[in-house]
Coordinates of C-alpha atoms in Angstrom, one line a residue:
Chain A
M1277 CA 0.0 0.0 0.2
T1278 CA 0.9 3.5 -0.7
L1279 CA -0.3 6.3 1.5
K1280 CA -1.3 9.2 -1.0
L1281 CA -2.0 11.7 1.6
K1282 CA 0.7 14.3 1.7
V1283 CA 2.7 14.3 4.9
E1284 CA 3.8 18.0 5.7
D1285 CA 3.8 20.9 7.8
L1286 CA 0.4 22.6 8.2
R1287 CA -0.2 26.0 7.5
P1288 CA -0.6 28.3 10.6
D1289 CA -3.8 29.1 12.0
R1290 CA -4.4 32.9 12.1
M1291 CA -7.3 32.4 15.0
S1292 CA -7.2 30.6 17.9
S1293 CA -10.0 27.7 18.5
A1294 CA -11.6 29.9 20.9
E1295 CA -11.6 32.7 18.7
R1296 CA -12.6 31.1 15.4
V1297 CA -15.8 29.3 17.7
A1298 CA -16.8 32.6 18.8
A1299 CA -16.8 34.4 15.7
L1300 CA -18.7 31.5 13.9
L1301 CA -21.1 31.6 16.4
E1302 CA -21.4 35.5 16.2
G1303 CA -21.6 35.2 12.3
K1304 CA -17.9 37.1 11.7
P1305 CA -15.4 35.9 9.3
I1306 CA -13.3 33.2 10.7
D1307 CA -10.0 31.9 9.2
R1308 CA -10.9 28.2 8.1
V1309 CA -13.6 25.7 8.7
P1310 CA -13.6 24.6 12.2
F1311 CA -13.2 20.9 12.8
T1312 CA -14.2 18.7 16.2
P1313 CA -15.6 15.3 16.9
F1314 CA -19.1 15.4 18.0
F1315 CA -18.4 13.7 21.1
A1316 CA -15.1 11.8 22.2
F1317 CA -15.3 10.8 25.8
H1318 CA -14.7 7.2 25.2
F1319 CA -12.0 8.3 22.9
A1320 CA -10.5 10.4 25.3
A1321 CA -10.4 7.9 27.9
K1322 CA -8.7 5.4 25.9
N1323 CA -6.2 8.0 24.8
A1324 CA -5.2 8.5 28.1
G1325 CA -5.4 5.0 29.3
I1326 CA -8.3 5.0 31.7
S1327 CA -11.5 3.4 31.9
L1328 CA -14.9 4.7 31.2
R1329 CA -15.8 4.1 35.1
E1330 CA -12.7 6.0 35.9
M1331 CA -13.4 8.9 33.8
Y1332 CA -17.2 9.0 35.3
S1333 CA -16.0 8.8 39.0
D1334 CA -13.5 11.9 38.7
L1335 CA -15.2 14.4 36.4
E1336 CA -12.6 16.9 36.9
Y1337 CA -9.9 14.9 35.7
C1338 CA -12.3 13.8 33.1
Y1339 CA -12.7 17.3 31.8
Q1340 CA -8.5 17.9 32.1
L1341 CA -8.1 14.5 29.8
Q1342 CA -10.5 16.0 27.4
S1343 CA -8.7 19.1 27.3
L1344 CA -5.6 17.5 26.8
M1345 CA -7.1 15.2 24.0
F1346 CA -8.7 18.3 22.3
K1347 CA -5.3 20.2 22.6
Q1348 CA -3.5 17.1 21.0
Y1349 CA -5.8 16.4 18.1
G1350 CA -6.4 20.5 17.4
F1351 CA -10.0 20.1 17.6
D1352 CA -11.8 23.6 18.0
F1353 CA -14.5 22.7 20.5
G1354 CA -14.1 21.8 23.7
P1355 CA -14.8 19.2 26.4
A1356 CA -18.2 17.6 26.8
I1357 CA -20.0 15.1 28.9
G1358 CA -22.8 12.7 27.6
V1359 CA -24.9 9.9 28.5
T1360 CA -27.8 11.3 26.2
A1361 CA -30.2 8.4 25.4
E1362 CA -29.7 6.4 28.4
Q1363 CA -29.8 9.7 30.8
Q1364 CA -33.5 10.1 30.3
A1365 CA -34.3 6.7 31.2
A1366 CA -32.3 6.8 34.6
D1367 CA -33.8 10.4 35.4
F1368 CA -37.2 8.9 35.1
G1369 CA -36.6 6.1 37.4
G1370 CA -34.9 3.4 35.1
E1371 CA -31.7 1.5 35.7
V1372 CA -28.5 2.0 33.6
V1373 CA -25.2 0.2 33.8
L1374 CA -21.9 1.4 32.9
P1375 CA -20.1 -0.4 30.1
S1376 CA -19.0 -4.2 31.1
S1377 CA -17.6 -5.3 28.0
E1378 CA -14.6 -4.0 26.0
Y1379 CA -16.6 -2.9 23.2
E1380 CA -19.4 -0.6 24.7
M1381 CA -19.3 3.5 24.3
A1382 CA -21.8 4.5 26.9
W1383 CA -24.0 3.6 29.6
R1384 CA -26.7 0.6 28.9
V1385 CA -30.1 0.7 29.7
V1386 CA -31.0 -2.2 31.8
R1387 CA -34.8 -1.4 32.8
F1388 CA -36.5 1.1 31.2
P1389 CA -38.8 3.1 33.6
V1390 CA -41.8 2.6 31.6
Q1391 CA -42.7 -1.0 30.8
S1392 CA -46.6 -0.8 30.5
V1393 CA -49.2 1.5 29.4
E1394 CA -50.0 2.0 33.1
D1395 CA -46.4 2.7 34.0
A1396 CA -46.6 5.6 31.4
W1397 CA -49.6 7.0 32.9
N1398 CA -47.9 6.7 36.5
L1399 CA -44.9 8.4 35.4
K1400 CA -44.2 11.3 37.3
L1401 CA -42.0 14.4 36.6
P1402 CA -38.8 13.8 38.3
D1403 CA -37.0 16.3 40.7
V1404 CA -34.5 17.8 38.3
K1405 CA -32.2 18.8 41.2
T1406 CA -31.7 14.9 42.5
A1407 CA -32.8 12.8 39.5
G1408 CA -30.5 10.2 37.8
F1409 CA -27.9 12.0 35.7
I1410 CA -28.8 15.6 36.3
P1411 CA -26.7 16.1 39.5
M1412 CA -23.7 14.4 37.3
Y1413 CA -24.6 17.0 35.1
M1414 CA -24.8 19.8 37.3
E1415 CA -21.2 19.0 38.8
W1416 CA -19.9 18.9 35.2
S1417 CA -21.6 22.4 34.6
K1418 CA -19.7 23.9 37.8
I1419 CA -16.5 22.2 36.8
L1420 CA -16.8 24.2 33.2
D1421 CA -17.8 27.2 35.3
R1422 CA -14.8 27.1 37.5
Y1423 CA -12.6 26.6 34.3
G1424 CA -14.0 30.0 33.2
Y1425 CA -16.1 28.9 30.3
Q1426 CA -18.9 31.8 29.7
D1427 CA -21.6 29.6 27.8
I1428 CA -22.8 26.5 30.0
T1429 CA -24.5 24.1 28.1
V1430 CA -27.0 21.9 29.4
T1431 CA -27.8 18.3 27.5
Y1432 CA -31.4 17.9 27.4
M1433 CA -34.1 17.7 25.0
V1434 CA -37.5 15.8 24.4
E1435 CA -37.0 12.1 23.2
P1436 CA -39.9 10.1 24.2
F1437 CA -38.6 6.7 23.1
N1438 CA -35.6 6.8 25.9
L1439 CA -38.3 6.0 28.7
A1440 CA -40.0 2.8 27.2
G1441 CA -37.4 1.6 25.0
V1442 CA -37.7 1.6 21.3
G1443 CA -39.7 -1.8 20.5
L1444 CA -42.6 -0.7 23.1
Y1445 CA -42.4 2.8 21.8
L1446 CA -42.4 2.0 18.0
R1447 CA -45.5 -0.1 18.7
W1448 CA -47.4 2.9 20.6
V1449 CA -46.5 5.2 17.8
K1450 CA -49.0 3.0 15.7
T1451 CA -51.4 1.6 18.1
N1452 CA -51.5 4.5 21.2
P1453 CA -50.7 7.8 20.1
K1454 CA -52.2 9.2 23.5
V1455 CA -49.3 7.6 25.6
V1456 CA -46.5 8.6 23.0
H1457 CA -47.8 12.5 23.2
H1458 CA -47.9 11.7 27.3
L1459 CA -44.4 10.9 27.4
A1460 CA -43.2 13.8 25.1
R1461 CA -45.2 16.1 27.2
L1462 CA -43.4 14.6 30.3
N1463 CA -39.9 15.0 28.5
L1464 CA -40.8 18.7 27.5
E1465 CA -41.8 19.6 31.3
T1466 CA -38.4 18.0 32.4
S1467 CA -36.4 19.8 29.5
M1468 CA -37.9 23.3 30.6
N1469 CA -37.5 22.6 34.2
V1470 CA -33.8 21.3 33.7
I1471 CA -33.3 24.5 31.8
K1472 CA -34.7 26.5 34.6
Y1473 CA -32.5 24.9 37.0
W1474 CA -29.3 25.7 34.8
Q1475 CA -30.6 29.3 34.5
D1476 CA -31.0 29.7 38.3
T1477 CA -27.7 28.5 38.9
F1478 CA -25.6 30.2 36.3
G1479 CA -27.6 33.0 34.9
K1480 CA -30.0 33.2 32.0
E1481 CA -27.2 34.9 29.7
R1482 CA -25.2 31.9 29.8
V1483 CA -26.9 29.1 29.3
Q1484 CA -27.4 27.1 26.0
T1485 CA -28.5 23.5 25.4
L1486 CA -27.8 20.9 23.5
G1487 CA -29.9 17.5 22.7
T1488 CA -30.0 14.8 20.3
L1489 CA -32.9 13.9 17.7
A1490 CA -32.7 10.5 17.4
G1491 CA -36.4 8.9 17.9
G1492 CA -37.6 10.5 14.8
T1493 CA -35.5 8.8 12.7
N1494 CA -36.7 7.5 9.2
S1495 CA -34.9 4.3 10.1
L1496 CA -37.6 3.7 12.9
V1497 CA -40.8 6.0 12.0
S1498 CA -42.1 7.4 9.0
P1499 CA -41.8 11.2 8.4
E1500 CA -45.2 11.6 8.9
D1501 CA -45.0 10.2 12.5
A1502 CA -42.0 12.0 13.4
K1503 CA -43.8 15.2 12.6
E1504 CA -46.7 14.0 14.8
Y1505 CA -44.8 13.2 17.7
D1506 CA -41.5 15.5 17.5
F1507 CA -42.2 18.5 15.7
P1508 CA -45.3 20.0 18.4
Y1509 CA -42.6 19.5 21.3
L1510 CA -39.7 20.6 19.8
K1511 CA -41.5 23.5 18.2
E1512 CA -42.6 24.5 22.0
L1513 CA -39.7 23.4 23.6
F1514 CA -37.5 25.9 21.6
E1515 CA -40.4 28.8 22.0
R1516 CA -40.3 28.4 25.8
A1517 CA -36.5 28.2 26.1
F1518 CA -35.7 31.1 23.9
A1519 CA -38.7 33.1 26.0
S1520 CA -36.9 32.2 28.9
G1521 CA -33.6 33.8 27.7
I1522 CA -31.8 30.6 26.7
K1523 CA -28.9 31.6 24.5
R1524 CA -28.6 28.9 22.0
V1525 CA -29.7 25.7 20.8
F1526 CA -27.1 22.8 19.7
C1527 CA -29.0 19.8 18.2
H1528 CA -27.6 16.6 16.9
I1529 CA -29.9 15.2 14.3
C1530 CA -28.7 11.6 14.6
G1531 CA -29.5 8.7 11.9
E1532 CA -31.5 9.3 8.8
H1533 CA -33.8 12.6 8.5
T1534 CA -33.7 13.0 5.2
Q1535 CA -37.4 13.0 4.8
N1536 CA -37.8 15.1 7.8
L1537 CA -35.8 18.0 6.8
P1538 CA -38.8 20.0 5.1
W1539 CA -40.6 19.6 8.6
L1540 CA -37.2 20.6 10.3
S1541 CA -36.8 23.5 8.5
Q1542 CA -40.0 24.9 10.1
L1543 CA -38.4 24.9 13.6
N1544 CA -36.5 27.7 15.2
F1545 CA -33.2 26.6 16.6
G1546 CA -32.0 30.2 17.4
D1547 CA -29.9 32.7 15.3
P1548 CA -28.2 30.8 14.5
G1549 CA -28.8 27.5 15.9
V1550 CA -26.0 24.8 15.3
L1551 CA -27.2 21.4 13.8
S1552 CA -25.0 18.4 13.4
F1553 CA -25.7 15.5 11.2
T1554 CA -24.8 12.0 10.6
H1555 CA -23.5 10.6 7.4
H1556 CA -27.0 9.3 6.4
V1557 CA -28.5 13.0 5.7
D1558 CA -26.3 14.9 2.4
L1559 CA -24.8 17.8 3.9
A1560 CA -26.4 19.6 0.7
D1561 CA -29.6 18.7 1.4
A1562 CA -29.3 19.9 5.4
I1563 CA -27.7 23.3 4.0
K1564 CA -30.5 23.4 1.4
Y1565 CA -33.4 23.2 4.0
L1566 CA -31.4 24.5 7.3
G1567 CA -28.2 26.4 6.1
D1568 CA -30.1 29.7 5.9
R1569 CA -30.6 30.0 9.7
N1570 CA -28.0 27.4 11.2
I1571 CA -24.6 26.7 11.2
I1572 CA -24.2 23.3 9.8
A1573 CA -22.1 20.5 11.1
G1574 CA -20.8 17.1 10.2
N1575 CA -21.0 14.6 9.0
V1576 CA -17.6 12.0 8.6
S1577 CA -18.5 8.7 8.7
T1578 CA -17.7 7.2 12.2
Q1579 CA -17.4 4.0 10.0
N1580 CA -14.5 5.3 8.0
L1581 CA -12.9 6.7 11.0
A1582 CA -12.8 3.6 12.9
Y1583 CA -12.2 1.0 9.9
G1584 CA -10.9 3.4 6.9
T1585 CA -7.6 4.6 6.0
P1586 CA -6.2 8.2 6.5
D1587 CA -6.7 8.4 2.5
Q1588 CA -10.2 7.3 2.7
V1589 CA -11.0 10.0 5.9
Y1590 CA -9.0 12.7 4.0
E1591 CA -11.0 12.0 1.0
E1592 CA -14.7 12.2 2.7
C1593 CA -13.4 15.0 4.6
R1594 CA -12.5 17.1 1.4
Q1595 CA -15.9 16.4 -0.1
C1596 CA -17.7 17.4 3.4
I1597 CA -15.8 20.5 3.5
E1598 CA -16.5 21.2 -0.2
K1599 CA -20.3 20.6 0.2
G1600 CA -20.2 22.7 3.6
K1601 CA -17.6 25.3 3.4
K1602 CA -20.3 27.8 1.6
A1603 CA -23.1 27.2 4.1
P1604 CA -24.7 30.8 4.4
R1605 CA -24.3 30.8 8.1
G1606 CA -21.3 28.8 8.7
F1607 CA -20.0 24.9 8.6
V1608 CA -18.4 22.8 11.0
L1609 CA -16.6 19.7 9.8
M1610 CA -17.8 17.2 12.6
T1611 CA -17.3 13.7 12.9
A1612 CA -21.1 12.2 12.3
C1613 CA -21.5 11.0 15.7
E1614 CA -19.3 10.0 18.7
L1615 CA -15.9 9.5 17.9
P1616 CA -15.3 5.5 18.0
P1617 CA -12.6 4.8 20.7
S1618 CA -11.0 2.5 18.2
T1619 CA -10.4 5.1 15.8
P1620 CA -6.6 5.2 14.4
P1621 CA -5.0 8.6 15.5
A1622 CA -3.3 8.7 12.0
N1623 CA -7.5 9.4 11.0
L1624 CA -7.7 12.3 12.9
W1625 CA -4.5 13.9 11.4
A1626 CA -6.1 13.2 8.1
M1627 CA -9.4 15.0 8.8
R1628 CA -7.0 18.2 10.3
K1629 CA -4.9 17.6 6.8
A1630 CA -8.2 18.0 4.9
V1631 CA -9.1 21.2 6.9
N1632 CA -5.7 22.5 5.7
D1633 CA -5.9 21.9 2.2
F1634 CA -9.4 22.4 1.8
G1635 CA -10.9 24.6 4.7
W1636 CA -9.3 28.1 4.2
Y1637 CA -11.6 31.1 3.9
D1638 CA -9.0 33.2 1.9
Chain B
M1377 CA -62.9 -30.6 3.0
D1378 CA -63.4 -28.6 -0.2
I1379 CA -64.3 -25.0 0.5
G1380 CA -63.3 -23.4 -2.4
N1381 CA -63.2 -20.1 -3.2
S1382 CA -64.2 -19.2 0.4
A1383 CA -61.1 -20.8 1.7
N1384 CA -59.3 -18.3 -1.0
E1385 CA -61.0 -15.6 0.7
I1386 CA -60.2 -16.4 4.2
I1387 CA -56.6 -17.0 3.3
K1388 CA -56.8 -13.3 1.6
E1389 CA -58.3 -12.1 4.9
L1390 CA -55.7 -13.6 6.9
H1391 CA -52.8 -12.3 4.7
N1392 CA -54.3 -8.5 4.6
A1393 CA -54.6 -8.7 8.3
V1394 CA -50.8 -9.4 8.8
V1395 CA -50.2 -7.2 6.1
A1396 CA -51.9 -4.5 8.1
G1397 CA -50.4 -5.3 11.4
D1398 CA -54.1 -6.3 12.8
K1399 CA -53.2 -9.0 15.3
D1400 CA -56.9 -9.6 16.5
K1401 CA -58.0 -9.9 12.8
A1402 CA -55.1 -12.3 12.1
I1403 CA -55.7 -14.6 15.1
D1404 CA -59.6 -14.7 14.0
Q1405 CA -58.6 -15.7 10.7
A1406 CA -56.4 -18.1 11.6
K1407 CA -58.9 -19.7 14.0
I1408 CA -61.3 -19.7 11.1
T1409 CA -59.1 -21.8 8.9
L1410 CA -58.7 -24.4 11.3
E1411 CA -62.7 -24.6 12.1
K1412 CA -63.0 -24.9 8.6
G1413 CA -60.5 -27.6 8.3
M1414 CA -58.2 -25.9 6.0
D1415 CA -54.5 -27.5 5.7
P1416 CA -52.5 -25.3 8.2
Y1417 CA -49.1 -25.6 6.2
R1418 CA -51.1 -24.3 3.3
T1419 CA -52.4 -21.8 5.4
I1420 CA -48.8 -20.5 6.7
V1421 CA -47.4 -20.3 3.3
D1422 CA -50.3 -18.6 1.4
G1423 CA -51.9 -16.6 4.1
V1424 CA -48.9 -15.9 7.0
Y1425 CA -45.6 -16.0 4.9
S1426 CA -46.7 -14.2 1.5
A1427 CA -47.9 -11.5 3.8
M1428 CA -44.7 -10.9 5.6
Q1429 CA -43.2 -11.1 2.2
E1430 CA -45.3 -8.3 1.0
A1431 CA -44.5 -6.6 4.1
N1432 CA -41.1 -6.9 3.4
K1433 CA -41.3 -5.6 0.0
L1434 CA -43.1 -2.5 1.2
F1435 CA -40.5 -1.9 3.7
Y1436 CA -37.8 -2.5 0.8
Q1437 CA -39.9 0.1 -1.1
G1438 CA -39.6 2.8 1.5
K1439 CA -43.5 2.7 2.0
Y1440 CA -43.4 0.5 5.5
F1441 CA -41.3 1.7 8.4
P1442 CA -40.0 -0.4 11.5
T1443 CA -43.3 0.8 13.3
D1444 CA -45.4 -1.1 10.6
I1445 CA -43.0 -4.6 10.8
L1446 CA -43.2 -4.9 14.2
L1447 CA -47.0 -4.4 14.2
C1448 CA -46.9 -7.0 11.0
G1449 CA -44.5 -9.1 13.3
D1450 CA -47.0 -9.4 16.0
A1451 CA -50.0 -10.4 14.1
F1452 CA -47.3 -12.8 12.3
Y1453 CA -46.5 -14.4 15.5
A1454 CA -50.1 -14.4 17.1
A1455 CA -51.4 -16.2 13.6
M1456 CA -48.3 -19.0 13.9
D1457 CA -48.8 -19.7 17.7
I1458 CA -52.6 -20.8 16.5
L1459 CA -51.6 -22.3 13.0
K1460 CA -48.3 -24.4 13.9
P1461 CA -49.5 -26.7 16.4
H1462 CA -51.7 -28.1 13.8
V1463 CA -48.8 -28.7 11.4
K1464 CA -47.6 -32.4 11.4
D1465 CA -44.7 -32.2 9.0
T1466 CA -42.1 -29.8 9.8
H1467 CA -41.0 -28.0 6.7
T1468 CA -37.7 -25.9 7.4
K1469 CA -35.1 -24.4 5.2
G1470 CA -32.7 -24.9 7.7
K1471 CA -31.5 -23.8 11.4
I1472 CA -29.9 -20.2 11.7
I1473 CA -28.9 -18.6 15.0
I1474 CA -29.1 -15.0 15.5
G1475 CA -28.0 -12.2 18.0
T1476 CA -26.5 -9.0 19.0
V1477 CA -22.6 -9.2 19.4
E1478 CA -21.3 -8.5 23.3
G1479 CA -22.1 -5.1 24.3
D1480 CA -24.8 -4.6 21.9
S1481 CA -28.4 -3.8 23.5
H1482 CA -30.0 -2.5 20.5
D1483 CA -32.0 -5.7 19.2
L1484 CA -34.7 -4.0 17.1
A1485 CA -32.8 -4.7 13.9
K1486 CA -32.1 -8.1 14.6
N1487 CA -36.0 -8.7 15.8
M1488 CA -36.8 -7.5 12.3
V1489 CA -34.6 -9.9 10.6
K1490 CA -35.7 -12.7 12.9
I1491 CA -39.4 -12.1 12.0
M1492 CA -38.6 -12.1 8.3
L1493 CA -36.3 -15.4 8.5
E1494 CA -39.0 -17.2 9.9
A1495 CA -41.7 -16.0 7.9
S1496 CA -39.5 -17.3 5.1
G1497 CA -39.5 -21.0 6.5
W1498 CA -36.1 -20.7 8.5
T1499 CA -35.8 -22.1 12.1
V1500 CA -34.3 -19.4 14.3
Y1501 CA -32.5 -19.5 17.5
D1502 CA -32.6 -16.2 18.8
L1503 CA -29.6 -16.1 21.4
G1504 CA -31.1 -12.3 22.3
K1505 CA -28.6 -9.3 22.9
N1506 CA -25.2 -8.8 24.1
V1507 CA -24.1 -12.2 23.5
P1508 CA -20.5 -13.0 24.0
A1509 CA -18.7 -14.7 21.2
Y1510 CA -18.2 -18.2 23.1
I1511 CA -22.0 -18.4 23.5
F1512 CA -22.2 -18.2 19.6
A1513 CA -19.9 -20.8 19.5
E1514 CA -21.7 -23.3 21.6
E1515 CA -25.0 -22.5 20.7
M1516 CA -23.7 -23.1 16.9
Q1517 CA -22.7 -26.6 18.0
R1518 CA -25.2 -27.5 19.8
V1519 CA -28.3 -26.9 17.5
N1520 CA -25.9 -27.8 14.7
A1521 CA -26.8 -24.6 13.0
D1522 CA -26.6 -24.2 9.2
V1523 CA -25.8 -20.5 9.3
V1524 CA -25.1 -17.6 12.1
A1525 CA -26.4 -14.3 12.2
L1526 CA -24.4 -11.5 13.7
S1527 CA -25.9 -7.9 14.5
A1528 CA -24.3 -4.9 15.8
M1529 CA -25.5 -1.4 16.1
N1530 CA -22.7 0.9 16.6
T1531 CA -19.1 1.3 15.2
A1532 CA -17.5 0.3 18.4
I1533 CA -19.4 -2.6 19.2
A1534 CA -19.0 -4.0 16.0
Q1535 CA -15.6 -4.3 16.7
A1536 CA -16.7 -7.7 18.4
I1537 CA -17.8 -9.2 15.2
P1538 CA -14.3 -10.1 14.2
T1539 CA -13.7 -11.7 17.6
T1540 CA -17.1 -13.6 17.3
I1541 CA -16.3 -14.7 14.0
R1542 CA -13.2 -16.0 15.0
R1543 CA -14.5 -17.8 17.9
I1544 CA -16.9 -19.4 15.4
R1545 CA -14.6 -20.3 12.9
E1546 CA -12.6 -22.1 15.4
Q1547 CA -15.5 -24.6 16.2
N1548 CA -16.7 -24.9 12.5
P1549 CA -14.6 -23.3 9.4
N1550 CA -17.1 -23.5 7.0
V1551 CA -20.7 -22.4 8.6
P1552 CA -22.0 -19.1 6.5
I1553 CA -21.7 -16.2 8.7
I1554 CA -23.7 -13.3 7.9
V1555 CA -23.5 -9.7 9.6
G1556 CA -25.6 -6.7 9.5
G1557 CA -26.3 -3.4 11.3
A1558 CA -25.9 0.5 11.3
P1559 CA -22.1 0.8 11.3
L1560 CA -21.5 -1.9 8.9
S1561 CA -21.2 -2.1 5.1
R1562 CA -20.5 -5.1 2.9
E1563 CA -16.6 -4.2 2.4
A1564 CA -16.5 -3.9 6.4
A1565 CA -18.6 -7.4 6.8
I1566 CA -15.9 -8.9 4.2
H1567 CA -13.1 -7.3 6.0
F1568 CA -14.7 -8.9 9.6
G1569 CA -14.3 -12.3 7.8
A1570 CA -18.0 -12.6 7.2
D1571 CA -19.5 -14.4 4.5
G1572 CA -22.6 -12.1 4.0
Y1573 CA -24.0 -9.0 4.5
A1574 CA -27.6 -7.3 4.7
D1575 CA -28.4 -3.6 5.2
S1576 CA -32.0 -4.4 6.6
C1577 CA -34.3 -7.3 7.2
A1578 CA -35.3 -6.3 3.5
T1579 CA -32.6 -8.1 2.2
A1580 CA -31.4 -10.7 4.8
V1581 CA -33.4 -13.6 3.6
E1582 CA -32.2 -13.0 0.1
E1583 CA -28.7 -12.9 1.5
V1584 CA -29.1 -16.0 3.9
D1585 CA -30.8 -17.9 1.0
R1586 CA -27.9 -17.0 -1.1
L1587 CA -24.8 -18.2 0.9
V1588 CA -26.5 -21.7 1.9
S1589 CA -27.1 -22.1 -2.0
Q1590 CA -23.4 -21.0 -2.6
K1591 CA -22.5 -23.5 0.1
K1592 CA -24.5 -26.2 -1.3
G1593 CA -23.1 -25.8 -4.8
K1594 CA -19.4 -26.1 -3.4

């Protein structure tokens, strides 16, 4: 085999990562396309030779190791913590466990809080100051605050399938719409309670929110069902969040959502929102529907990152940058989903090299 | 008993109930076929299997989604529970074991593939989710499986596939192994040592049948 990628010094940046990201969010000119993993929590643990359990047991050390990893690879965004889908199951009384095998990346739900229609109707709003993972998120936010971050991100968004598990949820989408709407409403009110808790703690002007939209993927439900069960709650959540003073919305649109783009384009994610896509959605389509009001991020395949060669990663990044670079509100070259812990470091250099070769704005 | 056109209509009703994911109606129609003395095996083939093949076709065409397939599957199993105890001869294409690999608790896609395999005449041994490699190897030996099917739903967990395949091959180097799941591609499947790949339940049966034919042809 021959490495086609030219190994050479990279052109020096003219902005620091912090300056670049701040300018992007404010709609000001930037020197080059920023690049970052969506999440790299497990990768950061492996990078430092420790387990996920150790990462979660000492959040300050976890922050430091992630900071190291972001600097090491030149990523433009910063450390983040995420348990995503599993989080809401625990927050509502379900049971989750840390990975027990060498292959797992995240917490695993072993018991969903809702296992029957009766459970769904009996489910109560959690106390956001004590429930599940929320105290851990608060601790993480306080660490960011101590390290001088001005913007504090709270990770929470409406995803009813997390409460009942995908099998029950999908059946209820067709057979028991009232229950699905009820769960979505509970999640919406919990999301707003979480946002208020963060605003009360850190000040309204500092809080931004991040969430993942996965349950509405067209790999699970039709675009009509996704619109029926996701659209009204996301619309209300964002309207109420912005009315409460929330600063910005980051939304990871996980999985195949191409057919959902028309209704997603009717949502106000902020000015601008930041929307990241997995490799299932063509960046050209994402920009066409959502790029006029949002920064678009994505969508370097995690398969390619984990199993591909540096040349393959470089080529995919080139294509992403060429599609995304001219997005009206800006573009971030981002991994399609969480960076797999097995990603060869050479593939991350290939990602950076593609930014160097194709991502400059002058 | 010759019930002629009436039998065809009942079979058609059963077929339509399964395609519509109407479990209660599928149960009623399956019971009617028995009351009328219709051959339960023909009922399964013409009314139930055919319905799942139609559902699978609709899924392949993008007209059905997993929401629909799960309900069709519920109706399929409900009808089969009624009919299968009355089938005297066991007709099976062969035995296949299926499961999600170690670390993976996402079993929706695996369950959909299982439905389609059963609806095409395979005897399926479902090992469930988060299955260690040695369990796949042991179960393959225990049931003398003709095919092994592995599923993984995220990129990190897919790394368990080559480990699992190696373990299975130690026991039986020749058993056809098919893999599927969101992080995979045909290229990745072959790279991991699998013989076949399916990107969804819509193509899994065809791929399994192809692998078995290929093996028999050798």
